[in-house]
Each structure stands twice: as structure tokens, then as C-alpha cells.
Amino acid sequence: MSDPVLQTFGLSKSFAALVATDDVSIDLRPSEIHAIIGPNGAGKSTLIKQITGELRSDSGHVELLGQGVDRLSVPERARLGLGRTFQISQLAMEDTVIENAMLGAIGASGRVWRLWQPVLSADEIRERALEALTRVGLGDHVHTTCAALSHGQRRQLEVAVALTLAPKAFIMDEPMAGLGLEGSKQLVTLLDGLRTEAPILLVEHDMDAVFALADRISVLVYGRILATGTVAEIRANPDVRKAYLGEVA
């Protein structure tokens, strides 16, 4: 079996008396989609923030390609290969599609914000952004402002921004949120095609999407991993059905 691309070891985080994550150990393997599911308040978003560096863990650690990243900032982890999409869009709404994608490429280059204007004209940055936009189906919308995009197209753009980082792993927090049936189907197809480029750690409430995409599923309940397994194993697990699946069925 190949070594994991991403691993967490005993991650825990508390806010006063509230234990958000409690000794969470998971891994993400090459070419797979590993879904994290659980009820609201289970600690899923806290876990993602610990992995990406937005929150400092009380205990435990995170490794990317065998390298500890706990002392790295969010941008440093991104440049190392953590590509992130958000539950709530983080796009620059007044900028064009190409400008948003180029921001990701600038982040991948490690250049600083004060060099924004000179970097915008760099051929390699534009080429990287255009390639990512074409990959997600936005090649015909490069000059459209982000505010003019549909909700589904903004999700596609977030994936393109992550792609410009040449990620080693994607971290996706509820990418299906707010999408209709057709938009969800399109995004499922897109994500399914990305797994061979970089594995995906997927936090998602849309169980149809999870069951269609996931190679493995981990169920997080009250901050702890209740079970990890294949789709069939998770569907058949009586504890999971009692704690979560019965609620969303």
C-alpha cells in the first residue's frame, strides 16, 4: 500500500468546555477521495481548520508527504501542496475569473502581495491560471467578473484556484453547499476526475455525492471518529446509522 499523502495524528481542539475534536487520526491515500461526514456540530470544520493551519491544535500533529507542517502558516501549507476550497466562498467578487485564478498562481509562486501588478503580466502565471480554468470548464469565462457567475460556476472557480497551486492534496469543505441537482452532478463529475491528480479530503453533507465519490468515509460524531470504511461498510454500520445516517436518510 502506498504511503499516505496526508495524515493527522491524535488531533484535539477544545474551546473552553467544548471539545470540538478529540484524538482524531485519519489519512488520505494517493488517488482517493476520503469523505468526512457527521451531524452539525460534530467538529468537521474545526478539523479542516486544524489541518490547513487556521487553528492551532491543543495536541496532535499533521503531516503532508511525511513532513510535519504544524509550525507552518496557512499560506506556507498551501505552497507545500494543500489546495483548499471553502464552505463559504472566499473569492474576490469584484475581480474577473482570470484575476481570481492568477491570485492562486501567485500564491503558488511564493511572491508577495506588493508585487501584484508586475506579477499579473507574467506569462507563466497567466498560463497556469488559464490551464486550471480550462480544466474546470471556465475557459470561456475568463473575463467575467466573479459576481456575475452562477453559484455553481463559483464553486468551479474555487477548484481552479486550488489547482493553480499544483496541490498534493485537496481539502474541500462542503463544495456542494447551495448547488442544485444539476450543479451537484457537474461538480461530482469534476471532482471524480481530479482524484488521480491529487487525492481529496472531502467534508460534505450531500450524501448522494459522498456515496458516489468516496473510496472511504470517516464518520465524525462529538469530535471523535466513530467509524472509517468503504461506502458499503459505512452504510451497514449500525452505530453510524443510529448516530447519523438515519438522520439524513
CSV table of C-alpha atoms in Angstrom, one decimal:
chain,number,residue,atom,x,y,z
A,1,MET,CA,0.0,0.0,0.0
A,2,SER,CA,1.3,3.5,-0.9
A,3,ASP,CA,2.2,5.8,1.9
A,4,PRO,CA,-0.5,8.4,2.8
A,5,VAL,CA,-0.3,11.8,1.2
A,6,LEU,CA,-1.8,13.5,4.3
A,7,GLN,CA,-2.1,12.2,7.8
A,8,THR,CA,-3.4,13.5,11.2
A,9,PHE,CA,-2.2,12.0,14.4
A,10,GLY,CA,-4.4,12.5,17.5
A,11,LEU,CA,-5.7,16.0,16.7
A,12,SER,CA,-7.6,17.6,19.5
A,13,LYS,CA,-9.1,21.1,20.0
A,14,SER,CA,-11.2,22.5,22.7
A,15,PHE,CA,-13.0,25.8,23.2
A,16,ALA,CA,-13.3,26.3,26.9
A,17,ALA,CA,-15.5,23.3,28.0
A,18,LEU,CA,-16.5,22.4,24.4
A,19,VAL,CA,-14.4,19.6,22.9
A,20,ALA,CA,-14.5,20.2,19.1
A,21,THR,CA,-12.1,17.4,18.0
A,22,ASP,CA,-10.9,14.6,20.2
A,23,ASP,CA,-7.9,12.5,19.3
A,24,VAL,CA,-8.7,12.5,15.5
A,25,SER,CA,-6.4,10.3,13.4
A,26,ILE,CA,-7.1,10.0,9.7
A,27,ASP,CA,-5.2,9.6,6.5
A,28,LEU,CA,-5.6,10.4,2.8
A,29,ARG,CA,-4.1,8.0,0.3
A,30,PRO,CA,-3.0,8.6,-3.3
A,31,SER,CA,-5.7,8.9,-5.9
A,32,GLU,CA,-8.6,8.5,-3.4
A,33,ILE,CA,-11.5,10.6,-2.1
A,34,HIS,CA,-11.8,10.3,1.6
A,35,ALA,CA,-15.1,11.8,2.9
A,36,ILE,CA,-15.6,13.2,6.4
A,37,ILE,CA,-19.3,13.1,7.4
A,38,GLY,CA,-21.2,13.8,10.6
A,39,PRO,CA,-24.0,15.8,12.1
A,40,ASN,CA,-23.9,19.6,12.5
A,41,GLY,CA,-21.5,20.4,15.4
A,42,ALA,CA,-19.5,17.2,15.0
A,43,GLY,CA,-16.3,19.1,14.6
A,44,LYS,CA,-15.8,18.7,10.8
A,45,SER,CA,-14.9,22.4,10.1
A,46,THR,CA,-12.7,22.6,13.2
A,47,LEU,CA,-10.8,19.5,11.9
A,48,ILE,CA,-10.3,21.1,8.5
A,49,LYS,CA,-9.0,24.3,10.0
A,50,GLN,CA,-6.5,22.3,12.1
A,51,ILE,CA,-5.3,20.6,9.0
A,52,THR,CA,-4.9,23.8,7.0
A,53,GLY,CA,-3.4,25.8,9.8
A,54,GLU,CA,-6.2,28.2,10.5
A,55,LEU,CA,-6.5,26.8,14.1
A,56,ARG,CA,-3.6,25.6,16.3
A,57,SER,CA,-4.3,22.2,17.8
A,58,ASP,CA,-4.2,21.6,21.5
A,59,SER,CA,-2.5,18.3,20.8
A,60,GLY,CA,-1.6,16.0,17.9
A,61,HIS,CA,0.1,16.8,14.6
A,62,VAL,CA,-0.4,16.9,10.8
A,63,GLU,CA,2.0,15.5,8.1
A,64,LEU,CA,1.9,16.2,4.4
A,65,LEU,CA,4.0,13.7,2.4
A,66,GLY,CA,5.7,12.6,5.6
A,67,GLN,CA,6.7,16.2,6.6
A,68,GLY,CA,5.3,17.8,9.7
A,69,VAL,CA,3.5,21.0,9.0
A,70,ASP,CA,2.3,22.1,12.4
A,71,ARG,CA,4.6,25.1,12.6
A,72,LEU,CA,3.7,26.3,9.1
A,73,SER,CA,1.2,29.1,8.4
A,74,VAL,CA,-1.8,28.7,6.1
A,75,PRO,CA,0.0,30.2,3.0
A,76,GLU,CA,3.1,28.0,3.7
A,77,ARG,CA,0.9,24.9,3.9
A,78,ALA,CA,-0.8,25.9,0.7
A,79,ARG,CA,2.5,26.4,-1.1
A,80,LEU,CA,3.7,23.0,0.2
A,81,GLY,CA,0.6,21.5,-1.6
A,82,LEU,CA,-2.6,21.8,0.5
A,83,GLY,CA,-5.2,23.0,-2.0
A,84,ARG,CA,-8.3,24.4,-0.2
A,85,THR,CA,-11.9,25.2,-1.2
A,86,PHE,CA,-14.3,26.7,1.3
A,87,GLN,CA,-17.8,26.1,2.7
A,88,ILE,CA,-18.3,29.9,2.2
A,89,SER,CA,-16.8,31.4,-0.9
A,90,GLN,CA,-13.5,33.2,-0.4
A,91,LEU,CA,-13.3,34.6,-4.0
A,92,ALA,CA,-12.8,38.3,-4.8
A,93,MET,CA,-16.2,39.1,-6.2
A,94,GLU,CA,-15.2,42.3,-7.9
A,95,ASP,CA,-12.4,40.7,-9.8
A,96,THR,CA,-12.6,38.7,-13.0
A,97,VAL,CA,-12.3,34.9,-13.3
A,98,ILE,CA,-8.8,35.1,-14.6
A,99,GLU,CA,-7.7,37.5,-11.9
A,100,ASN,CA,-9.0,35.2,-9.2
A,101,ALA,CA,-7.2,32.2,-10.7
A,102,MET,CA,-4.0,34.2,-11.1
A,103,LEU,CA,-4.1,35.0,-7.4
A,104,GLY,CA,-3.8,31.3,-6.7
A,105,ALA,CA,-0.9,31.0,-9.1
A,106,ILE,CA,0.8,34.0,-7.4
A,107,GLY,CA,0.4,32.2,-4.1
A,108,ALA,CA,2.0,29.1,-5.5
A,109,SER,CA,4.9,31.1,-6.7
A,110,GLY,CA,5.6,32.4,-3.2
A,111,ARG,CA,5.7,36.1,-4.3
A,112,VAL,CA,4.4,38.8,-2.0
A,113,TRP,CA,1.3,40.9,-2.4
A,114,ARG,CA,3.2,44.2,-3.1
A,115,LEU,CA,4.3,42.7,-6.4
A,116,TRP,CA,0.7,42.1,-7.6
A,117,GLN,CA,0.7,44.4,-10.6
A,118,PRO,CA,4.1,43.2,-12.1
A,119,VAL,CA,3.2,39.6,-11.5
A,120,LEU,CA,-0.2,39.9,-13.2
A,121,SER,CA,1.6,40.3,-16.6
A,122,ALA,CA,3.9,37.3,-16.1
A,123,ASP,CA,3.2,34.7,-18.8
A,124,GLU,CA,3.8,31.7,-16.6
A,125,ILE,CA,1.3,32.9,-14.1
A,126,ARG,CA,-1.4,33.5,-16.7
A,127,GLU,CA,-0.7,30.2,-18.4
A,128,ARG,CA,-1.1,28.3,-15.1
A,129,ALA,CA,-4.3,30.1,-14.4
A,130,LEU,CA,-5.8,29.5,-17.9
A,131,GLU,CA,-4.9,25.9,-17.8
A,132,ALA,CA,-6.7,25.5,-14.5
A,133,LEU,CA,-9.8,27.4,-15.7
A,134,THR,CA,-10.0,25.3,-18.8
A,135,ARG,CA,-9.7,22.2,-16.7
A,136,VAL,CA,-12.8,23.1,-14.7
A,137,GLY,CA,-14.9,24.3,-17.6
A,138,LEU,CA,-14.5,28.0,-17.2
A,139,GLY,CA,-12.2,28.7,-20.2
A,140,ASP,CA,-14.9,30.8,-21.9
A,141,HIS,CA,-15.5,33.0,-18.8
A,142,VAL,CA,-12.0,34.3,-18.1
A,143,HIS,CA,-13.0,38.0,-18.4
A,144,THR,CA,-16.3,37.6,-16.5
A,145,THR,CA,-16.4,39.2,-13.1
A,146,CYS,CA,-16.9,36.7,-10.2
A,147,ALA,CA,-20.0,38.4,-9.1
A,148,ALA,CA,-21.6,37.6,-12.5
A,149,LEU,CA,-21.0,33.9,-12.2
A,150,SER,CA,-23.6,31.4,-11.0
A,151,HIS,CA,-23.2,29.7,-7.7
A,152,GLY,CA,-22.0,26.5,-9.4
A,153,GLN,CA,-19.5,28.4,-11.5
A,154,ARG,CA,-18.0,30.0,-8.4
A,155,ARG,CA,-17.5,26.5,-7.0
A,156,GLN,CA,-15.7,25.6,-10.2
A,157,LEU,CA,-13.6,28.7,-9.9
A,158,GLU,CA,-12.6,27.8,-6.3
A,159,VAL,CA,-11.4,24.4,-7.6
A,160,ALA,CA,-9.4,26.2,-10.4
A,161,VAL,CA,-7.8,28.5,-7.8
A,162,ALA,CA,-6.8,25.4,-5.8
A,163,LEU,CA,-5.5,23.7,-9.0
A,164,THR,CA,-3.1,26.6,-9.7
A,165,LEU,CA,-1.2,25.6,-6.5
A,166,ALA,CA,-0.3,22.3,-8.1
A,167,PRO,CA,-1.7,20.6,-5.0
A,168,LYS,CA,-0.5,17.4,-3.5
A,169,ALA,CA,-3.9,17.1,-1.7
A,170,PHE,CA,-7.2,18.9,-2.0
A,171,ILE,CA,-9.1,19.9,1.2
A,172,MET,CA,-12.8,20.6,0.3
A,173,ASP,CA,-15.3,21.9,2.8
A,174,GLU,CA,-18.9,21.3,1.6
A,175,PRO,CA,-18.3,22.1,-2.1
A,176,MET,CA,-21.9,21.1,-2.9
A,177,ALA,CA,-23.4,23.6,-0.5
A,178,GLY,CA,-26.1,25.7,-2.2
A,179,LEU,CA,-25.9,23.8,-5.5
A,180,GLY,CA,-29.0,22.4,-7.2
A,181,LEU,CA,-29.2,18.9,-8.6
A,182,GLU,CA,-27.6,19.7,-11.9
A,183,GLY,CA,-24.9,21.7,-10.4
A,184,SER,CA,-24.1,18.9,-7.9
A,185,LYS,CA,-23.9,16.4,-10.7
A,186,GLN,CA,-21.5,18.6,-12.7
A,187,LEU,CA,-19.3,19.1,-9.6
A,188,VAL,CA,-19.3,15.3,-8.8
A,189,THR,CA,-18.0,14.7,-12.3
A,190,LEU,CA,-15.3,17.3,-11.9
A,191,LEU,CA,-14.1,16.0,-8.6
A,192,ASP,CA,-14.2,12.4,-9.7
A,193,GLY,CA,-11.7,13.4,-12.5
A,194,LEU,CA,-9.4,15.2,-10.1
A,195,ARG,CA,-8.6,12.3,-7.7
A,196,THR,CA,-5.8,10.9,-9.9
A,197,GLU,CA,-4.1,14.3,-9.9
A,198,ALA,CA,-4.3,14.8,-6.2
A,199,PRO,CA,-6.4,13.0,-3.6
A,200,ILE,CA,-9.3,14.8,-2.0
A,201,LEU,CA,-10.3,15.1,1.7
A,202,LEU,CA,-14.0,15.9,1.3
A,203,VAL,CA,-16.3,17.3,4.0
A,204,GLU,CA,-19.8,17.1,2.7
A,205,HIS,CA,-23.5,16.8,3.8
A,206,ASP,CA,-24.8,15.8,0.4
A,207,MET,CA,-24.9,12.0,0.9
A,208,ASP,CA,-25.7,11.2,-2.7
A,209,ALA,CA,-22.4,13.0,-3.7
A,210,VAL,CA,-20.5,11.3,-0.9
A,211,PHE,CA,-21.7,7.8,-1.8
A,212,ALA,CA,-21.0,8.5,-5.5
A,213,LEU,CA,-17.4,9.8,-4.9
A,214,ALA,CA,-15.9,8.3,-1.7
A,215,ASP,CA,-13.4,5.5,-1.7
A,216,ARG,CA,-13.5,5.7,2.1
A,217,ILE,CA,-15.7,7.5,4.6
A,218,SER,CA,-14.9,8.6,8.2
A,219,VAL,CA,-17.8,9.5,10.5
A,220,LEU,CA,-17.2,12.2,13.0
A,221,VAL,CA,-19.5,12.4,16.0
A,222,TYR,CA,-19.0,14.7,19.0
A,223,GLY,CA,-15.4,15.3,17.8
A,224,ARG,CA,-14.4,11.7,17.6
A,225,ILE,CA,-14.1,9.3,14.7
A,226,LEU,CA,-16.9,6.8,15.1
A,227,ALA,CA,-16.0,4.6,12.1
A,228,THR,CA,-14.0,4.6,8.9
A,229,GLY,CA,-14.7,2.3,6.0
A,230,THR,CA,-15.9,1.9,2.4
A,231,VAL,CA,-19.3,3.1,1.4
A,232,ALA,CA,-20.8,-0.4,1.9
A,233,GLU,CA,-19.2,-0.7,5.3
A,234,ILE,CA,-20.5,2.7,6.5
A,235,ARG,CA,-24.0,2.1,5.1
A,236,ALA,CA,-24.1,-1.2,7.0
A,237,ASN,CA,-22.7,0.0,10.3
A,238,PRO,CA,-25.5,0.1,12.9
A,239,ASP,CA,-23.7,2.7,15.1
A,240,VAL,CA,-23.3,5.0,12.1
A,241,ARG,CA,-26.9,4.6,11.1
A,242,LYS,CA,-28.0,5.3,14.6
A,243,ALA,CA,-25.8,8.3,15.1
A,244,TYR,CA,-26.0,9.9,11.6
A,245,LEU,CA,-27.3,8.1,8.6
A,246,GLY,CA,-30.7,7.5,10.0
A,247,GLU,CA,-31.0,11.3,10.5
A,248,VAL,CA,-30.2,12.1,6.8
A,249,ALA,CA,-31.9,9.1,5.1
